[in-house]
Short mmCIF file of C-alpha atoms in Angstrom, two decimals:
data_model
loop_
_atom_site.label_atom_id
_atom_site.label_comp_id
_atom_site.label_asym_id
_atom_site.label_seq_id
_atom_site.Cartn_x
_atom_site.Cartn_y
_atom_site.Cartn_z
CA MET O 1 83.69 103.88 110.09
CA LEU O 2 85.41 101.06 108.45
CA GLN O 3 82.77 98.50 109.51
CA ARG O 4 80.73 99.58 106.91
CA ILE O 5 83.00 98.33 104.30
CA LEU O 6 84.75 95.25 105.86
CA GLY O 7 81.43 93.75 107.10
CA PHE O 8 80.91 92.81 103.77
CA PHE O 9 83.93 90.43 103.38
CA GLY O 10 84.33 86.92 104.34
CA ASP O 11 87.35 85.96 103.78
CA ASP O 12 90.27 85.87 106.43
CA LEU O 13 92.92 88.32 106.07
CA ALA O 14 96.69 88.62 106.92
CA ILE O 15 97.77 92.30 107.16
CA ASP O 16 101.68 93.46 107.65
CA LEU O 17 100.89 96.63 108.57
CA GLY O 18 104.11 98.44 108.08
CA THR O 19 105.94 101.59 108.63
CA ALA O 20 106.96 101.49 105.02
CA ASN O 21 104.70 99.25 103.20
CA THR O 22 101.43 97.49 103.93
CA LEU O 23 101.12 94.02 102.75
CA ILE O 24 97.79 92.05 102.53
CA SER O 25 97.61 88.23 102.04
CA VAL O 26 94.47 85.90 101.74
CA PRO O 27 94.57 82.29 102.44
CA GLY O 28 94.81 80.12 99.15
CA GLU O 29 95.45 83.15 97.25
CA GLY O 30 98.91 84.49 98.62
CA LEU O 31 100.18 88.03 98.55
CA VAL O 32 97.15 90.62 97.16
CA LEU O 33 98.41 93.92 97.80
CA ASN O 34 101.46 95.52 98.38
CA GLU O 35 101.70 99.41 98.36
CA PRO O 36 103.32 102.01 100.68
CA SER O 37 101.39 103.34 103.82
CA VAL O 38 101.32 106.93 102.59
CA VAL O 39 98.10 109.21 102.31
CA ALA O 40 97.67 112.34 100.52
CA VAL O 41 95.35 114.61 102.33
CA ASP O 42 93.93 118.21 102.11
CA SER O 43 95.97 120.19 104.16
CA GLY O 44 92.87 122.33 105.54
CA GLY O 45 91.61 119.02 107.21
CA ALA O 46 91.76 115.13 107.16
CA ALA O 47 89.65 114.52 103.88
CA VAL O 48 91.55 112.42 101.53
CA LEU O 49 91.80 113.45 97.86
CA SER O 50 89.14 112.33 95.28
CA GLY O 51 90.16 110.16 92.08
CA GLY O 52 91.48 106.99 93.95
CA CYS O 53 95.21 108.47 93.61
CA ALA O 54 95.54 109.52 97.21
CA VAL O 55 96.74 106.31 98.84
CA GLY O 56 99.69 103.97 98.44
CA HIS O 57 101.85 103.97 94.85
CA MET O 58 99.96 107.07 93.76
CA ALA O 59 100.64 109.21 97.09
CA ARG O 60 104.02 108.06 97.08
CA GLN O 61 104.94 109.79 93.85
CA MET O 62 103.78 112.99 95.48
CA LEU O 63 106.10 113.12 98.10
CA GLY O 64 108.20 116.29 98.03
CA ARG O 65 106.23 117.56 95.10
CA THR O 66 102.86 118.61 96.55
CA PRO O 67 101.61 122.16 96.77
CA GLY O 68 100.72 124.01 100.03
CA SER O 69 97.25 122.89 99.90
CA ILE O 70 98.10 119.01 99.92
CA ASP O 71 99.79 117.24 102.29
CA VAL O 72 101.48 113.89 102.03
CA VAL O 73 101.50 111.86 105.17
CA ARG O 74 102.71 108.58 106.26
CA PRO O 75 100.19 107.32 109.21
CA LEU O 76 102.75 104.94 110.84
CA ARG O 77 105.67 105.85 112.45
CA GLU O 78 108.46 103.56 113.66
CA GLY O 79 106.16 100.61 113.58
CA VAL O 80 103.31 102.23 115.04
CA ILE O 81 99.86 104.19 114.19
CA ALA O 82 100.51 108.05 114.34
CA ASP O 83 97.45 108.90 112.74
CA PHE O 84 94.64 107.03 113.68
CA GLN O 85 92.08 108.51 111.31
CA LEU O 86 94.23 108.36 108.22
CA CYS O 87 95.42 104.76 109.07
CA GLU O 88 91.73 103.74 108.93
CA THR O 89 91.31 105.32 105.88
CA MET O 90 94.18 103.87 104.45
CA LEU O 91 93.31 100.46 105.37
CA ARG O 92 89.93 100.90 103.64
CA TYR O 93 91.32 101.77 100.61
CA PHE O 94 93.73 98.75 100.97
CA ILE O 95 91.37 96.05 101.47
CA ARG O 96 88.52 97.06 98.84
CA LYS O 97 91.39 97.20 96.41
CA ALA O 98 92.47 93.63 97.54
CA GLN O 99 89.65 92.10 97.42
CA PRO O 100 85.96 91.97 95.42
CA ARG O 101 83.33 92.88 97.91
CA ARG O 102 81.75 89.62 99.35
CA TRP O 103 78.95 89.23 101.61
CA GLY O 104 79.31 87.22 104.79
CA LEU O 105 80.60 87.25 108.39
CA GLY O 106 83.57 89.80 109.24
CA PRO O 107 86.96 88.06 108.35
CA ARG O 108 89.21 86.94 111.10
CA VAL O 109 92.36 89.14 111.03
CA ILE O 110 96.02 88.57 111.97
CA VAL O 111 97.61 91.94 112.15
CA CYS O 112 101.80 91.88 112.69
CA VAL O 113 103.21 94.51 115.07
CA PRO O 114 106.31 95.17 116.35
CA GLY O 115 107.65 93.91 119.74
CA CYS O 116 108.51 97.15 121.19
CA ILE O 117 105.11 98.75 121.14
CA THR O 118 103.23 99.70 124.09
CA PRO O 119 99.85 97.78 125.44
CA VAL O 120 98.28 101.22 124.50
CA GLU O 121 99.42 100.91 120.92
CA LYS O 122 98.57 97.35 120.83
CA ARG O 123 95.34 98.15 121.71
CA ALA O 124 95.27 101.10 119.15
CA VAL O 125 95.70 98.57 116.00
CA PHE O 126 93.25 96.17 117.59
CA ASN O 127 90.66 98.74 117.65
CA SER O 128 91.40 99.65 114.04
CA ALA O 129 90.83 95.98 113.10
CA GLN O 130 87.90 95.61 115.25
CA ARG O 131 86.22 98.67 113.75
CA ALA O 132 87.05 97.19 110.10
CA GLY O 133 84.50 94.61 111.53
CA ALA O 134 86.81 91.69 112.32
CA ARG O 135 85.20 88.81 114.25
CA GLN O 136 88.51 87.74 115.65
CA VAL O 137 91.74 89.72 115.68
CA PHE O 138 95.08 88.55 116.15
CA LEU O 139 97.94 90.43 117.04
CA LEU O 140 100.98 88.64 115.84
CA SER O 141 104.59 90.00 116.81
CA GLU O 142 106.59 90.47 113.61
CA ALA O 143 109.61 88.35 114.50
CA LYS O 144 107.45 85.59 114.93
CA ALA O 145 105.40 86.26 111.56
CA ALA O 146 108.65 86.28 109.83
CA ALA O 147 110.20 83.29 111.70
CA ILE O 148 107.32 81.12 110.14
CA GLY O 149 107.25 82.71 106.77
CA VAL O 150 110.96 82.15 105.93
CA GLY O 151 110.03 78.56 107.19
CA LEU O 152 112.07 78.33 110.20
CA PRO O 153 111.41 75.02 112.20
CA ILE O 154 110.12 77.09 115.27
CA ALA O 155 107.97 74.12 116.69
CA GLU O 156 111.05 72.07 116.96
CA PRO O 157 112.95 71.78 120.19
CA THR O 158 116.04 73.60 118.65
CA ALA O 159 116.73 77.46 118.66
CA SER O 160 116.14 79.66 115.76
CA MET O 161 116.84 82.96 115.15
CA ILE O 162 115.49 85.61 113.07
CA CYS O 163 116.12 89.12 112.54
CA ASP O 164 113.52 91.37 110.80
CA ILE O 165 114.50 94.78 109.67
CA GLY O 166 111.58 96.76 108.43
CA GLY O 167 111.12 100.53 107.64
CA GLY O 168 110.76 101.48 111.27
CA THR O 169 111.80 98.62 113.66
CA THR O 170 114.05 95.84 113.74
CA GLU O 171 112.97 92.64 115.26
CA VAL O 172 114.94 89.90 116.65
CA ALA O 173 113.76 86.71 118.19
CA VAL O 174 115.24 83.43 119.36
CA ILE O 175 112.38 80.79 119.02
CA SER O 176 111.99 76.99 120.40
CA LEU O 177 109.09 74.46 120.63
CA GLY O 178 106.94 77.68 119.14
CA ASP O 179 107.68 80.05 122.16
CA THR O 180 109.96 83.23 121.92
CA VAL O 181 112.92 82.29 124.34
CA ALA O 182 114.56 85.52 123.90
CA SER O 183 113.84 88.55 121.67
CA GLY O 184 114.50 92.18 121.20
CA SER O 185 113.21 95.17 119.42
CA ILE O 186 114.43 98.82 118.45
CA ARG O 187 112.93 101.47 116.52
CA VAL O 188 115.67 101.72 113.97
CA GLY O 189 115.05 100.31 110.12
CA GLY O 190 115.19 101.42 106.78
CA ASP O 191 113.91 105.13 107.80
CA ALA O 192 116.93 105.35 110.13
CA PHE O 193 119.22 104.42 107.25
CA ASP O 194 117.93 107.19 105.13
CA GLU O 195 118.06 109.82 107.91
CA ALA O 196 121.47 108.53 108.22
CA ILE O 197 122.45 109.33 104.73
CA VAL O 198 120.26 112.84 104.86
CA ASP O 199 122.60 113.59 107.51
CA TYR O 200 125.88 112.72 105.91
CA LEU O 201 125.46 114.40 103.21
CA THR O 202 124.36 117.42 104.77
CA ARG O 203 127.55 117.61 107.04
CA ASN O 204 129.82 116.43 104.60
CA TYR O 205 128.57 117.87 101.21
CA SER O 206 126.57 120.77 102.61
CA LEU O 207 123.78 119.39 99.98
CA ARG O 208 120.25 118.67 101.36
CA VAL O 209 118.44 116.05 99.80
CA SER O 210 114.77 114.13 100.51
CA ALA O 211 114.81 110.92 102.54
CA ALA O 212 113.07 109.48 99.25
CA ALA O 213 116.77 110.39 97.21
CA ALA O 214 118.60 108.85 100.35
CA GLU O 215 116.35 105.52 99.77
CA GLN O 216 117.04 105.38 96.13
CA LEU O 217 120.95 106.25 97.00
CA ARG O 218 120.92 103.28 99.59
CA ILE O 219 119.59 100.94 97.10
CA ASP O 220 121.80 101.91 94.21
CA ILE O 221 125.21 101.49 95.98
CA GLY O 222 124.50 100.88 99.61
CA SER O 223 126.51 98.27 101.50
CA ALA O 224 127.08 97.24 105.17
CA PHE O 225 130.37 95.39 104.15
CA PRO O 226 133.20 96.36 101.63
CA LEU O 227 131.94 95.83 98.08
CA PRO O 228 134.48 93.55 95.38
CA ASP O 229 133.93 96.71 93.35
CA GLU O 230 132.85 99.78 94.87
CA MET O 231 130.38 102.15 93.06
CA SER O 232 129.55 105.90 92.99
CA GLU O 233 126.56 107.86 92.12
CA GLU O 234 125.67 111.36 91.33
CA ILE O 235 122.90 112.69 93.49
CA SER O 236 120.98 115.76 93.22
CA GLY O 237 119.79 118.48 95.88
CA ILE O 238 120.10 121.78 97.47
CA ASP O 239 123.06 123.68 98.37
CA VAL O 240 122.65 124.56 102.16
CA ILE O 241 124.79 127.56 101.77
CA SER O 242 123.41 129.19 98.43
CA GLY O 243 120.06 127.82 98.43
CA LEU O 244 120.72 126.87 94.59
CA PRO O 245 120.18 123.25 93.20
CA ARG O 246 123.65 121.29 92.54
CA LYS O 247 124.64 117.95 92.08
CA ALA O 248 127.42 115.81 93.96
CA THR O 249 129.06 112.48 93.28
CA VAL O 250 128.90 109.77 96.59
CA THR O 251 130.83 106.69 96.92
CA SER O 252 129.56 103.67 98.32
CA GLU O 253 132.13 103.79 100.76
CA GLU O 254 130.82 107.10 102.23
CA ILE O 255 127.13 105.64 102.33
CA ARG O 256 128.57 102.43 104.51
CA GLU O 257 130.30 105.65 106.51
CA ALA O 258 126.91 107.03 106.94
CA LEU O 259 125.09 103.78 107.63
CA ALA O 260 127.68 102.68 110.38
CA ASP O 261 125.51 104.13 113.54
CA PRO O 262 122.42 102.58 112.48
CA LEU O 263 123.81 99.32 111.90
CA SER O 264 125.89 99.42 115.02
CA GLU O 265 122.70 99.31 116.97
CA ILE O 266 121.18 96.72 115.01
CA VAL O 267 124.37 94.68 116.02
CA ARG O 268 123.98 95.53 119.45
CA VAL O 269 120.05 94.44 119.69
CA VAL O 270 121.24 90.46 118.06
CA LYS O 271 123.79 90.54 120.78
CA ARG O 272 121.55 91.43 123.62
CA THR O 273 119.04 88.67 122.19
CA ILE O 274 121.79 85.84 122.08
CA ASP O 275 122.85 86.97 125.76
CA GLY O 276 119.39 86.15 126.87
CA CYS O 277 119.87 82.57 125.51
CA THR O 278 120.45 79.63 127.82
CA PRO O 279 123.92 77.97 126.69
CA ASP O 280 122.09 75.13 124.99
CA LEU O 281 119.99 77.68 122.62
CA ALA O 282 123.01 79.63 122.03
CA ALA O 283 124.82 76.39 120.94
CA ASP O 284 122.32 75.55 118.36
CA LEU O 285 122.69 78.85 116.92
CA VAL O 286 126.33 78.45 116.17
CA ASP O 287 124.89 75.46 113.67
CA ASN O 288 121.73 77.14 113.06
CA GLY O 289 123.09 80.86 112.34
CA LEU O 290 120.81 83.68 111.74
CA VAL O 291 118.03 84.45 109.04
CA LEU O 292 117.43 87.87 108.03
CA SER O 293 114.12 89.14 106.44
CA GLY O 294 112.22 92.50 105.88
CA GLY O 295 113.09 95.10 103.21
CA GLY O 296 116.24 96.27 105.46
CA ALA O 297 117.77 92.87 104.93
CA LEU O 298 117.98 93.72 101.25
CA LEU O 299 121.25 95.98 101.96
CA ARG O 300 124.31 94.61 100.22
CA ARG O 301 126.39 92.33 102.23
CA ILE O 302 124.44 93.08 105.46
CA ASP O 303 124.51 89.13 105.90
CA ARG O 304 128.31 89.33 105.96
CA TYR O 305 128.49 92.43 107.94
CA LEU O 306 126.40 90.88 110.95
CA ALA O 307 128.46 87.31 110.49
CA GLU O 308 131.63 89.35 111.13
CA GLN O 309 129.82 90.99 114.11
CA THR O 310 128.26 88.34 115.89
CA GLY O 311 130.01 85.27 114.99
CA LEU O 312 126.92 83.46 113.66
CA PRO O 313 126.33 82.29 110.14
CA ALA O 314 123.77 84.61 108.76
CA VAL O 315 121.95 84.53 105.33
CA VAL O 316 118.96 86.56 103.96
CA SER O 317 115.81 84.89 103.09
CA PRO O 318 114.74 84.92 99.40
CA GLU O 319 111.30 86.16 100.35
CA ALA O 320 112.74 88.91 102.84
CA LEU O 321 110.12 91.83 101.72
CA SER O 322 106.83 89.30 101.92
CA ALA O 323 108.23 87.07 105.00
CA VAL O 324 105.83 88.62 107.66
CA ALA O 325 102.74 88.65 105.45
CA ARG O 326 103.65 84.99 104.15
CA GLY O 327 104.05 83.79 107.97
CA SER O 328 100.62 85.27 109.03
CA GLN O 329 99.27 84.11 105.93
CA LEU O 330 100.31 80.64 107.02
CA CYS O 331 99.12 81.11 110.23
CA LEU O 332 95.32 81.65 108.87
CA GLU O 333 95.61 78.83 106.32
CA GLN O 334 97.02 75.94 108.76
CA PHE O 335 95.16 77.70 111.91
CA ALA O 336 94.73 74.57 114.03
CA ARG O 337 98.19 73.83 113.79
CA TRP O 338 99.59 77.60 114.57
CA ARG O 339 96.26 78.29 117.15
CA ARG O 340 98.42 76.45 119.50
CA VAL O 341 101.64 78.45 118.75
CA LEU O 342 100.09 81.39 119.00
CA GLU O 343 98.10 80.89 122.03
CA SER O 344 101.45 79.71 123.88
CA SER O 345 102.83 82.73 123.42
CA ASP O 346 102.49 86.42 124.51
CA ASP O 347 100.59 87.55 121.37
CA ASP O 348 97.35 89.01 121.83
CA ILE O 349 94.24 87.21 120.96
CA TYR O 350 90.80 88.94 121.10
#
């Protein structure tokens, strides 16, 4: 279905097909698109609404505000395709928006995928890109792409450690000499943070709020480690008992308490990954530390929290949000250099 659209494009594409956002980079141009992975559809079928406002930013604005005849759907869940047809429709829209129409061979495409997905789920991603008209498809792990994107020296004989906290998954990897020597992947990320806040407010305030409201609360006052000056914010929702709307004031300490469980799971996967390293590589990590990327890494003081829990120096990348897209773009721009690194790994090339 997408082949009729993408067959006109000759440019290579780097696609970070994320649970929360899809980013597309073009070699030589950089990041050309960053939109929510959301589609609005007619609830009677799978037809996308007309007017160009049914995908991405405009569709996200419809969340929780649509009539019964319209559904707002996220085609990806926990880093994998949940609705195959809508995912292809969404990609077609994004690629049309990212590039002018050009004649030529189908593009060479790198698609970044979580490390925890199954071979069947990998094949689903590959099939989407193939039907899009790609002449060659690379499936690159998000952790490795993020490591390249933040500038870690992954081709050198020293351990580099990356923790990419996305919307649906958290990817952790230790890389040396261009290959992954230890890794871990869990289906916990920004979405799990928001669900934890929703559950906390329901239990402790008898207040039902949307995931979008919980996300905004996390952004505004959330933290993983105590703040020098704690904050508070008013949030609106529906009273669970009366069913009427009301407001409540929530503190940053309470949000931190709500996030304790998903943050603990991230700590566990980081520790398991470190445990899979040889003593020499683990010794490198004491000096090189842990680099954080992804939207979840923007949670206040999460670097301090992970440093306290693991004993390793931790730092958030300045380009945390675009690290995966940037890394896959570099792989295309310097294809001769990175092809050997890609082929020496367990990532898939078709």
